[in-house]
Amino acid sequence: MDKFLIRGGRPLHGKIEISGAKNSALPCLAAALLTPETVILHNVPYVKDLITQRRLLEDLGATVLTPELRTHKINARNVAIYEAPYELVKTMRASVLALGPLLARFGQAKVSLPGGCAIGTRPIDLHLKAFEKLGATVSLDSGDVIATAPNGRLKGTEIEFETVTVTGTENVMMAASLAEGRTVIRNAAMEPEIEDLADLLNKMGARIRRAGTTVMEIDGVEALGGAEHTIIPDRIETGTFIVAAAITNGELEIKNCRPEHLTAVIEKIRETGVEIEAINPSTLLVGSGSSGLVAKDVTTEPHPRFPTDMQAQYMALMTQAEGVSNITETIFENRFMHVGELLRMGADIHISGHTATVRGKTKLKGAPVQASDLRASASLVLAALCAEGESVIDRVYHIDRGYETIVRKLRSIGADIERITESNSTGKEVIAGR
Ligand code: UD1
């Protein structure tokens, strides 16, 4: 298992390019299953989850070409298998995004039920209830969800999600695009990735529109066609680099981002004393500010509020702020796995229910720590970048799932970070650029 060796205490300076959004590319790849024509996607990040999603499409019978590194040319004309097996779903929950497209186009789908994961139980009951409302028969057999559309086609309906669900909304958007008649989704998610998927689907011939902020109307069509689409920049990677600049007392120019997709994050981090300026619509200049960081509370909520995917990174930042900050997690029940590791580095954090109370500023010291999930790994990298001495972060396969060439990017702005692979215990970075 690969590890990162980080020697902390160096301010990060320079320019960084943000990659395409993992959480947008995943549903967009799945959407290509809705049509026999070719879908071309640009700006697909080269991260492990996308490699897994690509493998899923190929296993189903689609062809995926990559004429250029971040361009995927997908043709799902010859899909003949309608099944996402446990081996894939257990490594990446987003495989459940195959359910909606397969069910809508072929009238049948079998997808292994994802189990719990490091951040919570994460059921998909809301996806399944919505498919049933669209007329599907859904059953569970030996850990697999089996869904069929009687007479081969789903029927438009009214769906009200009791909880905002991102992939649930995406699954229904894809399924309803090929259903007969109109579907109305109430309490639909509003994340930028939802809008990106809607853009792609509409380019493919779908008829999706917002009817009020949380209501989406979809008029089903008989068939969808090919399209070409560029994935939006990753707002969570953007937020992570904002914290990287602030936590190391550095200054970064963050290019190819969409500041309007992370307004709540930018506003909150500004409140703590960090200077963040949009120097053009796709570039942010982040400086640490002259008077140090001050603690500010935060609560995670669905978009457009502060995202749960930035909670762990924000907590690392708050260990360096003067005062007490309460960080409340409302989306996932078990998303404080990074706390124990931050404590090993010298942070002062207490958890009570869904709130972690951080007392700062603490002097962090490098330590051996373990990554437990994708964003927790990012928070440990950030803490290690500002800590005194050496940290070794184990299980970085979590970070490889969602951050493109993180070692190369951090080194390019002055971080002292190396990837240690199992075959190379001497500490040299073997796979340059990952
Ligand atoms: C997506 C993101 C993930 C992000 C999360 C919340 C992708 C690939 N992943 O995950 O990075 O952290 O949104 O912004 O886009 N829930 C149910 N039943 C369901 C579905 C969800 O109870 O059927 C609950 C979940 O357990 C959670 C909440 O609803 O408590 C929100 O989850 P959801 O928005 O569905 O997260 P994902 O789509 O899995």
CSV table of C-alpha atoms and ligand atoms in Angstrom, one decimal:
chain,number,residue,atom,x,y,z
A,1,MET,CA,0.0,0.0,0.0
A,2,ASP,CA,1.4,3.4,-1.0
A,3,LYS,CA,2.2,6.1,1.6
A,4,PHE,CA,3.0,9.7,1.5
A,5,LEU,CA,6.1,11.1,3.3
A,6,ILE,CA,5.6,14.8,4.0
A,7,ARG,CA,8.1,17.2,5.6
A,8,GLY,CA,6.0,20.1,6.8
A,9,GLY,CA,6.5,23.7,7.4
A,10,ARG,CA,7.0,25.1,3.9
A,11,PRO,CA,4.7,27.8,2.6
A,12,LEU,CA,3.2,26.9,-0.7
A,13,HIS,CA,3.6,29.4,-3.6
A,14,GLY,CA,2.8,29.4,-7.3
A,15,LYS,CA,0.1,28.4,-9.7
A,16,ILE,CA,-2.1,25.3,-9.7
A,17,GLU,CA,-4.6,24.0,-12.3
A,18,ILE,CA,-7.8,22.5,-11.1
A,19,SER,CA,-8.8,19.2,-12.7
A,20,GLY,CA,-12.3,18.1,-13.8
A,21,ALA,CA,-14.8,17.3,-11.1
A,22,LYS,CA,-14.8,13.6,-10.1
A,23,ASN,CA,-18.4,13.8,-8.9
A,24,SER,CA,-19.5,15.2,-12.2
A,25,ALA,CA,-17.5,12.9,-14.5
A,26,LEU,CA,-18.9,9.8,-12.7
A,27,PRO,CA,-22.6,10.4,-13.5
A,28,CYS,CA,-21.7,11.8,-17.0
A,29,LEU,CA,-19.9,8.5,-17.8
A,30,ALA,CA,-22.9,6.6,-16.6
A,31,ALA,CA,-25.2,8.8,-18.8
A,32,ALA,CA,-23.4,7.5,-21.9
A,33,LEU,CA,-25.3,4.2,-21.2
A,34,LEU,CA,-28.5,5.9,-22.2
A,35,THR,CA,-27.7,6.1,-25.9
A,36,PRO,CA,-26.4,3.9,-28.7
A,37,GLU,CA,-24.6,7.0,-30.1
A,38,THR,CA,-21.2,8.3,-29.1
A,39,VAL,CA,-20.8,10.6,-26.1
A,40,ILE,CA,-17.5,12.5,-25.9
A,41,LEU,CA,-16.4,13.9,-22.5
A,42,HIS,CA,-13.5,16.3,-22.0
A,43,ASN,CA,-11.8,17.2,-18.8
A,44,VAL,CA,-12.4,13.8,-17.2
A,45,PRO,CA,-9.9,13.7,-14.2
A,46,TYR,CA,-7.4,10.9,-14.2
A,47,VAL,CA,-8.3,9.5,-10.8
A,48,LYS,CA,-9.0,5.9,-9.6
A,49,ASP,CA,-12.8,6.3,-9.4
A,50,LEU,CA,-13.0,7.3,-13.0
A,51,ILE,CA,-10.8,4.3,-14.0
A,52,THR,CA,-13.3,2.1,-12.1
A,53,GLN,CA,-16.3,3.7,-13.7
A,54,ARG,CA,-14.7,3.3,-17.1
A,55,ARG,CA,-14.1,-0.4,-16.3
A,56,LEU,CA,-17.7,-0.8,-15.4
A,57,LEU,CA,-18.9,0.6,-18.7
A,58,GLU,CA,-16.5,-1.7,-20.6
A,59,ASP,CA,-17.6,-4.7,-18.6
A,60,LEU,CA,-21.2,-3.9,-19.6
A,61,GLY,CA,-20.1,-4.0,-23.3
A,62,ALA,CA,-19.5,-0.3,-24.0
A,63,THR,CA,-16.3,0.8,-25.8
A,64,VAL,CA,-14.4,3.6,-24.2
A,65,LEU,CA,-11.6,5.3,-26.2
A,66,THR,CA,-9.3,8.0,-24.8
A,67,PRO,CA,-7.9,9.9,-27.9
A,68,GLU,CA,-6.4,12.3,-25.4
A,69,LEU,CA,-5.6,11.8,-21.7
A,70,ARG,CA,-8.6,13.5,-20.3
A,71,THR,CA,-11.1,12.8,-23.1
A,72,HIS,CA,-13.3,9.8,-23.1
A,73,LYS,CA,-15.2,8.7,-26.2
A,74,ILE,CA,-17.9,6.3,-25.1
A,75,ASN,CA,-20.1,4.2,-27.2
A,76,ALA,CA,-22.7,2.0,-25.5
A,77,ARG,CA,-24.4,0.6,-28.7
A,78,ASN,CA,-23.4,-3.0,-27.9
A,79,VAL,CA,-24.2,-3.1,-24.2
A,80,ALA,CA,-25.5,-6.6,-23.6
A,81,ILE,CA,-25.0,-7.0,-19.8
A,82,TYR,CA,-27.1,-5.1,-17.4
A,83,GLU,CA,-25.2,-5.9,-14.2
A,84,ALA,CA,-22.8,-4.0,-11.9
A,85,PRO,CA,-21.1,-6.7,-9.8
A,86,TYR,CA,-20.1,-6.5,-6.1
A,87,GLU,CA,-16.4,-6.4,-6.9
A,88,LEU,CA,-16.9,-3.0,-8.6
A,89,VAL,CA,-19.6,-1.6,-6.3
A,90,LYS,CA,-17.6,-2.3,-3.1
A,91,THR,CA,-14.7,-0.3,-4.4
A,92,MET,CA,-16.8,2.5,-5.7
A,93,ARG,CA,-20.3,3.3,-4.5
A,94,ALA,CA,-20.9,5.5,-7.6
A,95,SER,CA,-21.4,2.3,-9.6
A,96,VAL,CA,-25.0,2.6,-8.5
A,97,LEU,CA,-25.3,5.3,-11.1
A,98,ALA,CA,-25.5,2.6,-13.7
A,99,LEU,CA,-28.9,1.6,-12.3
A,100,GLY,CA,-31.0,4.5,-13.7
A,101,PRO,CA,-29.6,4.4,-17.2
A,102,LEU,CA,-29.7,0.6,-17.6
A,103,LEU,CA,-33.2,0.4,-16.3
A,104,ALA,CA,-34.4,3.3,-18.5
A,105,ARG,CA,-32.8,2.1,-21.7
A,106,PHE,CA,-33.0,-1.7,-21.4
A,107,GLY,CA,-35.9,-2.1,-18.9
A,108,GLN,CA,-33.7,-4.1,-16.6
A,109,ALA,CA,-30.7,-3.7,-14.3
A,110,LYS,CA,-28.9,-5.6,-11.6
A,111,VAL,CA,-26.6,-3.7,-9.3
A,112,SER,CA,-25.0,-5.0,-6.2
A,113,LEU,CA,-26.2,-3.2,-3.1
A,114,PRO,CA,-23.4,-1.1,-1.7
A,115,GLY,CA,-22.6,-1.8,1.9
A,116,GLY,CA,-21.8,0.8,4.5
A,117,CYS,CA,-18.5,2.7,4.1
A,118,ALA,CA,-16.0,4.6,6.3
A,119,ILE,CA,-18.3,7.7,6.6
A,120,GLY,CA,-21.6,6.0,7.3
A,121,THR,CA,-24.2,3.4,6.4
A,122,ARG,CA,-25.1,5.2,3.2
A,123,PRO,CA,-28.2,3.4,2.0
A,124,ILE,CA,-29.7,3.8,-1.5
A,125,ASP,CA,-33.3,3.3,-0.4
A,126,LEU,CA,-34.3,6.7,-1.8
A,127,HIS,CA,-33.0,5.7,-5.3
A,128,LEU,CA,-35.0,2.5,-5.1
A,129,LYS,CA,-38.2,4.1,-3.9
A,130,ALA,CA,-38.0,6.6,-6.7
A,131,PHE,CA,-37.5,3.8,-9.3
A,132,GLU,CA,-40.6,2.0,-7.9
A,133,LYS,CA,-42.5,5.3,-8.3
A,134,LEU,CA,-41.4,5.4,-11.9
A,135,GLY,CA,-43.1,2.0,-12.3
A,136,ALA,CA,-40.1,-0.4,-11.8
A,137,THR,CA,-40.3,-3.6,-9.8
A,138,VAL,CA,-37.4,-3.6,-7.4
A,139,SER,CA,-36.3,-6.7,-5.4
A,140,LEU,CA,-33.2,-7.7,-3.4
A,141,ASP,CA,-31.6,-11.1,-4.1
A,142,SER,CA,-28.3,-12.3,-2.5
A,143,GLY,CA,-27.1,-8.7,-2.0
A,144,ASP,CA,-28.1,-7.6,-5.5
A,145,VAL,CA,-30.8,-5.0,-6.4
A,146,ILE,CA,-32.8,-6.3,-9.3
A,147,ALA,CA,-34.9,-3.7,-11.1
A,148,THR,CA,-37.2,-4.3,-14.1
A,149,ALA,CA,-39.5,-2.0,-15.9
A,150,PRO,CA,-42.8,-3.8,-16.8
A,151,ASN,CA,-43.4,-3.5,-20.5
A,152,GLY,CA,-39.8,-2.3,-20.9
A,153,ARG,CA,-40.4,1.4,-20.2
A,154,LEU,CA,-40.6,3.6,-17.1
A,155,LYS,CA,-43.5,6.0,-16.5
A,156,GLY,CA,-43.1,9.6,-15.5
A,157,THR,CA,-44.3,10.5,-12.1
A,158,GLU,CA,-44.0,12.9,-9.1
A,159,ILE,CA,-41.1,12.1,-6.8
A,160,GLU,CA,-40.4,13.9,-3.5
A,161,PHE,CA,-37.1,13.0,-1.9
A,162,GLU,CA,-37.4,13.0,1.9
A,163,THR,CA,-33.7,13.8,2.2
A,164,VAL,CA,-31.6,15.7,-0.4
A,165,THR,CA,-29.6,13.0,-2.2
A,166,VAL,CA,-27.0,13.9,-4.9
A,167,THR,CA,-26.6,10.5,-6.7
A,168,GLY,CA,-30.3,9.7,-6.0
A,169,THR,CA,-31.3,12.9,-7.9
A,170,GLU,CA,-28.8,12.0,-10.7
A,171,ASN,CA,-30.1,8.4,-11.0
A,172,VAL,CA,-33.7,9.6,-11.3
A,173,MET,CA,-32.7,12.4,-13.8
A,174,MET,CA,-31.1,9.8,-16.1
A,175,ALA,CA,-34.0,7.3,-15.7
A,176,ALA,CA,-36.7,9.9,-16.2
A,177,SER,CA,-35.1,11.2,-19.4
A,178,LEU,CA,-36.2,8.1,-21.2
A,179,ALA,CA,-39.5,7.5,-19.3
A,180,GLU,CA,-42.9,8.0,-20.8
A,181,GLY,CA,-44.3,11.3,-19.9
A,182,ARG,CA,-43.3,13.9,-17.3
A,183,THR,CA,-41.4,13.4,-14.1
A,184,VAL,CA,-41.3,16.1,-11.4
A,185,ILE,CA,-38.6,15.8,-8.8
A,186,ARG,CA,-39.1,17.7,-5.6
A,187,ASN,CA,-36.4,18.4,-3.0
A,188,ALA,CA,-33.9,17.7,-5.8
A,189,ALA,CA,-30.2,18.2,-5.1
A,190,MET,CA,-28.7,21.5,-6.4
A,191,GLU,CA,-25.0,20.7,-6.5
A,192,PRO,CA,-23.1,22.1,-9.5
A,193,GLU,CA,-22.6,18.4,-10.6
A,194,ILE,CA,-26.4,18.0,-10.9
A,195,GLU,CA,-26.4,21.0,-13.3
A,196,ASP,CA,-23.5,19.6,-15.2
A,197,LEU,CA,-25.3,16.3,-15.7
A,198,ALA,CA,-28.5,18.1,-16.8
A,199,ASP,CA,-26.4,20.1,-19.3
A,200,LEU,CA,-25.0,16.9,-20.8
A,201,LEU,CA,-28.4,15.1,-20.8
A,202,ASN,CA,-30.0,18.1,-22.5
A,203,LYS,CA,-27.3,18.1,-25.2
A,204,MET,CA,-28.1,14.4,-25.7
A,205,GLY,CA,-31.7,15.4,-26.4
A,206,ALA,CA,-33.3,15.2,-22.9
A,207,ARG,CA,-35.8,17.8,-21.7
A,208,ILE,CA,-34.8,18.7,-18.2
A,209,ARG,CA,-35.5,22.1,-16.6
A,210,ARG,CA,-35.5,23.7,-13.1
A,211,ALA,CA,-39.0,24.8,-12.1
A,212,GLY,CA,-38.0,26.6,-8.9
A,213,THR,CA,-34.8,26.1,-7.0
A,214,THR,CA,-35.5,22.6,-5.7
A,215,VAL,CA,-37.9,21.3,-8.3
A,216,MET,CA,-36.9,19.7,-11.5
A,217,GLU,CA,-39.2,18.8,-14.4
A,218,ILE,CA,-38.2,16.2,-16.9
A,219,ASP,CA,-40.2,15.3,-20.1
A,220,GLY,CA,-39.2,11.9,-21.1
A,221,VAL,CA,-38.2,11.3,-24.7
A,222,GLU,CA,-38.2,8.1,-26.9
A,223,ALA,CA,-34.4,8.1,-27.4
A,224,LEU,CA,-31.3,10.0,-26.6
A,225,GLY,CA,-28.4,10.7,-29.0
A,226,GLY,CA,-24.7,11.5,-28.9
A,227,ALA,CA,-23.2,14.7,-27.5
A,228,GLU,CA,-19.9,16.4,-26.6
A,229,HIS,CA,-19.4,17.9,-23.2
A,230,THR,CA,-16.7,19.4,-21.0
A,231,ILE,CA,-16.8,18.4,-17.3
A,232,ILE,CA,-16.8,21.3,-14.8
A,233,PRO,CA,-13.8,22.0,-12.6
A,234,ASP,CA,-13.6,20.2,-9.3
A,235,ARG,CA,-14.9,22.5,-6.5
A,236,ILE,CA,-13.7,20.3,-3.7
A,237,GLU,CA,-10.1,20.2,-5.1
A,238,THR,CA,-10.4,24.0,-5.4
A,239,GLY,CA,-11.4,24.3,-1.8
A,240,THR,CA,-8.6,21.9,-0.7
A,241,PHE,CA,-6.0,24.1,-2.4
A,242,ILE,CA,-7.4,27.2,-0.9
A,243,VAL,CA,-6.9,25.6,2.5
A,244,ALA,CA,-3.4,24.4,1.4
A,245,ALA,CA,-2.4,28.0,0.7
A,246,ALA,CA,-3.9,29.3,4.0
A,247,ILE,CA,-2.6,26.6,6.3
A,248,THR,CA,1.0,26.9,5.1
A,249,ASN,CA,1.0,30.7,5.1
A,250,GLY,CA,1.6,30.6,1.4
A,251,GLU,CA,0.1,32.3,-1.7
A,252,LEU,CA,-1.5,30.4,-4.5
A,253,GLU,CA,-3.0,31.3,-7.9
A,254,ILE,CA,-5.7,28.7,-8.4
A,255,LYS,CA,-6.5,28.4,-12.1
A,256,ASN,CA,-9.3,26.8,-14.1
A,257,CYS,CA,-11.8,26.9,-11.2
A,258,ARG,CA,-15.4,28.1,-10.9
A,259,PRO,CA,-15.5,30.3,-7.8
A,260,GLU,CA,-19.3,30.5,-8.0
A,261,HIS,CA,-19.5,26.8,-7.3
A,262,LEU,CA,-18.0,27.1,-3.9
A,263,THR,CA,-19.3,30.5,-2.6
A,264,ALA,CA,-20.1,29.1,0.9
A,265,VAL,CA,-16.6,27.7,1.2
A,266,ILE,CA,-14.9,30.9,0.0
A,267,GLU,CA,-17.0,33.1,2.3
A,268,LYS,CA,-16.4,30.9,5.3
A,269,ILE,CA,-12.6,30.7,4.8
A,270,ARG,CA,-12.5,34.5,4.2
A,271,GLU,CA,-14.3,35.0,7.6
A,272,THR,CA,-11.3,33.2,9.2
A,273,GLY,CA,-9.0,35.9,7.9
A,274,VAL,CA,-7.7,34.3,4.6
A,275,GLU,CA,-7.5,36.7,1.6
A,276,ILE,CA,-9.3,35.2,-1.4
A,277,GLU,CA,-9.7,37.3,-4.6
A,278,ALA,CA,-11.2,36.3,-7.9
A,279,ILE,CA,-8.7,37.9,-10.4
A,280,ASN,CA,-10.8,36.7,-13.3
A,281,PRO,CA,-13.9,34.4,-13.6
A,282,SER,CA,-11.8,31.2,-13.4
A,283,THR,CA,-8.8,32.2,-11.2
A,284,LEU,CA,-8.5,32.7,-7.5
A,285,LEU,CA,-5.7,34.3,-5.7
A,286,VAL,CA,-5.4,33.0,-2.1
A,287,GLY,CA,-3.1,34.6,0.5
A,288,SER,CA,-2.8,33.8,4.1
A,289,GLY,CA,-3.7,37.3,5.3
A,290,SER,CA,-1.5,39.4,7.7
A,291,SER,CA,-3.2,39.0,11.1
A,292,GLY,CA,-3.4,35.2,11.4
A,293,LEU,CA,-6.5,32.9,11.3
A,294,VAL,CA,-9.5,33.2,13.6
A,295,ALA,CA,-11.7,30.3,14.6
A,296,LYS,CA,-15.2,30.2,12.9
A,297,ASP,CA,-18.0,27.7,13.3
A,298,VAL,CA,-19.3,25.8,10.4
A,299,THR,CA,-22.2,23.4,9.7
A,300,THR,CA,-22.3,21.1,6.7
A,301,GLU,CA,-25.4,21.2,4.6
A,302,PRO,CA,-26.5,20.4,1.0
A,303,HIS,CA,-25.5,22.9,-1.7
A,304,PRO,CA,-25.4,25.9,-1.8
A,305,ARG,CA,-24.3,25.7,1.9
A,306,PHE,CA,-21.0,24.4,3.2
A,307,PRO,CA,-20.3,21.0,1.7
A,308,THR,CA,-19.6,17.9,3.8
A,309,ASP,CA,-16.7,17.1,1.3
A,310,MET,CA,-14.8,20.2,2.7
A,311,GLN,CA,-15.5,19.5,6.4
A,312,ALA,CA,-12.3,17.5,7.1
A,313,GLN,CA,-10.0,20.0,5.3
A,314,TYR,CA,-11.7,22.9,7.1
A,315,MET,CA,-11.0,21.2,10.4
A,316,ALA,CA,-7.3,20.9,9.6
A,317,LEU,CA,-7.4,24.7,9.0
A,318,MET,CA,-9.1,25.4,12.3
A,319,THR,CA,-6.3,23.7,14.2
A,320,GLN,CA,-4.3,26.7,13.1
A,321,ALA,CA,-6.9,29.4,14.0
A,322,GLU,CA,-7.0,31.3,17.3
A,323,GLY,CA,-10.0,30.4,19.4
A,324,VAL,CA,-12.7,27.7,19.5
A,325,SER,CA,-14.6,26.5,16.4
A,326,ASN,CA,-17.5,24.1,16.4
A,327,ILE,CA,-17.7,22.0,13.3
A,328,THR,CA,-21.1,20.3,12.9
A,329,GLU,CA,-21.6,17.5,10.4
A,330,THR,CA,-25.2,17.0,9.3
A,331,ILE,CA,-24.9,14.9,6.2
A,332,PHE,CA,-23.0,11.7,7.2
A,333,GLU,CA,-23.2,10.1,10.7
A,334,ASN,CA,-19.6,9.0,10.9
A,335,ARG,CA,-17.5,11.6,9.2
A,336,PHE,CA,-15.0,12.4,11.9
A,337,MET,CA,-12.6,9.6,11.2
A,338,HIS,CA,-9.8,12.1,10.7
A,339,VAL,CA,-10.1,13.5,14.2
A,340,GLY,CA,-8.2,10.7,15.9
A,341,GLU,CA,-5.4,11.1,13.4
A,342,LEU,CA,-5.3,14.9,13.8
A,343,LEU,CA,-5.0,14.3,17.6
A,344,ARG,CA,-2.0,12.2,17.0
A,345,MET,CA,-0.4,15.2,15.4
A,346,GLY,CA,-1.2,17.4,18.4
A,347,ALA,CA,-4.5,19.0,17.6
A,348,ASP,CA,-7.0,19.7,20.4
A,349,ILE,CA,-10.4,18.4,19.2
A,350,HIS,CA,-13.4,17.0,21.2
A,351,ILE,CA,-16.3,15.3,19.6
A,352,SER,CA,-19.8,15.5,21.0
A,353,GLY,CA,-22.5,13.9,18.9
A,354,HIS,CA,-22.4,15.5,15.4
A,355,THR,CA,-20.1,18.4,16.5
A,356,ALA,CA,-16.3,18.5,16.7
A,357,THR,CA,-14.9,21.3,18.8
A,358,VAL,CA,-11.5,22.5,17.8
A,359,ARG,CA,-9.3,24.6,20.1
A,360,GLY,CA,-6.6,26.5,18.4
A,361,LYS,CA,-4.0,27.4,17.6
A,362,THR,CA,-2.1,24.2,18.2
A,363,LYS,CA,1.4,23.5,17.0
A,364,LEU,CA,1.1,20.3,14.9
A,365,LYS,CA,4.0,17.8,14.9
A,366,GLY,CA,4.6,15.3,12.1
A,367,ALA,CA,3.5,11.7,12.9
A,368,PRO,CA,2.6,8.4,11.3
A,369,VAL,CA,-1.2,8.6,10.5
A,370,GLN,CA,-3.7,6.6,8.5
A,371,ALA,CA,-6.1,7.8,5.9
A,372,SER,CA,-9.7,6.5,6.3
A,373,ASP,CA,-11.6,8.0,3.4
A,374,LEU,CA,-11.0,10.4,0.5
A,375,ARG,CA,-11.6,13.8,2.2
A,376,ALA,CA,-10.1,12.6,5.6
A,377,SER,CA,-6.9,11.8,3.6
A,378,ALA,CA,-6.9,15.4,2.2
A,379,SER,CA,-7.2,16.8,5.7
A,380,LEU,CA,-4.2,14.8,6.9
A,381,VAL,CA,-2.1,15.9,3.9
A,382,LEU,CA,-3.0,19.5,4.8
A,383,ALA,CA,-2.2,19.1,8.5
A,384,ALA,CA,1.1,17.4,7.5
A,385,LEU,CA,2.0,20.3,5.2
A,386,CYS,CA,1.9,22.7,8.1
A,387,ALA,CA,3.2,20.4,10.8
A,388,GLU,CA,6.8,20.5,12.1
A,389,GLY,CA,8.8,17.5,11.0
A,390,GLU,CA,7.9,14.3,9.1
A,391,SER,CA,4.6,12.7,8.6
A,392,VAL,CA,3.9,9.4,7.0
A,393,ILE,CA,0.3,9.0,5.7
A,394,ASP,CA,-0.7,5.4,5.2
A,395,ARG,CA,-3.5,4.1,2.9
A,396,VAL,CA,-3.3,6.9,0.4
A,397,TYR,CA,-5.3,4.8,-2.1
A,398,HIS,CA,-8.2,6.8,-0.6
A,399,ILE,CA,-6.7,10.1,-1.9
A,400,ASP,CA,-5.9,8.5,-5.3
A,401,ARG,CA,-9.6,7.9,-5.8
A,402,GLY,CA,-10.4,11.6,-6.1
A,403,TYR,CA,-7.3,13.9,-6.4
A,404,GLU,CA,-5.5,14.0,-9.7
A,405,THR,CA,-1.7,13.8,-9.5
A,406,ILE,CA,-1.8,15.3,-6.0
A,407,VAL,CA,2.0,14.6,-5.4
A,408,ARG,CA,3.0,16.3,-8.6
A,409,LYS,CA,0.7,19.3,-8.0
A,410,LEU,CA,1.9,19.8,-4.4
A,411,ARG,CA,5.6,19.5,-5.4
A,412,SER,CA,5.1,22.0,-8.2
A,413,ILE,CA,4.1,24.6,-5.5
A,414,GLY,CA,6.9,23.8,-3.1
A,415,ALA,CA,5.6,21.0,-0.9
A,416,ASP,CA,8.1,18.4,0.3
A,417,ILE,CA,6.1,15.3,-0.4
A,418,GLU,CA,7.0,11.9,-1.7
A,419,ARG,CA,5.1,8.8,-2.6
A,420,ILE,CA,6.5,5.7,-1.0
A,421,THR,CA,5.4,2.4,-2.7
A,422,GLU,CA,5.7,-0.9,-1.1
A,423,SER,CA,8.5,-2.0,-3.4
A,424,ASN,CA,10.4,1.1,-2.4
A,425,SER,CA,10.8,1.5,1.3
A,426,THR,CA,13.7,4.0,0.9
A,427,GLY,CA,11.3,6.8,0.4
A,428,LYS,CA,11.8,7.8,-3.2
A,429,GLU,CA,8.8,8.7,-5.3
A,430,VAL,CA,8.6,5.8,-7.8
A,431,ILE,CA,5.5,6.8,-9.7
A,432,ALA,CA,6.4,10.3,-10.6
A,433,GLY,CA,3.5,12.7,-10.9
A,434,ARG,CA,0.9,10.8,-9.0
B,1,UD1,C1,-22.5,12.4,-3.0
B,1,UD1,C2,-21.1,12.7,-3.4
B,1,UD1,C3,-20.2,12.7,-2.1
B,1,UD1,C4,-20.8,13.8,-1.1
B,1,UD1,C5,-22.3,13.5,-0.9
B,1,UD1,C6,-23.0,14.6,-0.1
B,1,UD1,C7,-20.8,11.6,-5.5
B,1,UD1,C8,-20.3,10.5,-6.3
B,1,UD1,N1,-20.6,11.6,-4.2
B,1,UD1,O1,-22.6,11.2,-2.4
B,1,UD1,O2,-18.9,13.1,-2.4
B,1,UD1,O3,-20.2,13.7,0.1
B,1,UD1,O4,-23.0,13.5,-2.2
B,1,UD1,O5,-22.8,15.9,-0.7
B,1,UD1,O6,-21.4,12.5,-6.1
B,1,UD1,N2,-29.3,8.9,1.9
B,1,UD1,C9,-30.2,8.0,2.3
B,1,UD1,N3,-30.8,7.2,1.4
B,1,UD1,C10,-30.5,7.2,0.0
B,1,UD1,C11,-29.5,8.2,-0.4
B,1,UD1,C12,-28.9,9.0,0.6
B,1,UD1,O7,-30.6,7.9,3.5
B,1,UD1,O8,-31.1,6.5,-0.8
B,1,UD1,C13,-28.6,9.8,2.9
B,1,UD1,C14,-27.1,9.5,3.0
B,1,UD1,O9,-26.9,8.4,3.9
B,1,UD1,C15,-26.6,10.8,3.5
B,1,UD1,C16,-27.5,11.8,2.8
B,1,UD1,O10,-28.7,11.1,2.4
B,1,UD1,O11,-26.9,10.9,4.9
B,1,UD1,C17,-26.9,12.5,1.6
B,1,UD1,O12,-26.3,11.5,0.8
B,1,UD1,P1,-26.2,11.6,-0.8
B,1,UD1,O13,-26.4,13.0,-1.2
B,1,UD1,O14,-27.0,10.6,-1.5
B,1,UD1,O15,-24.7,11.2,-1.0
B,1,UD1,P2,-24.1,10.5,-2.3
B,1,UD1,O16,-24.9,10.8,-3.5
B,1,UD1,O17,-23.8,9.1,-2.0
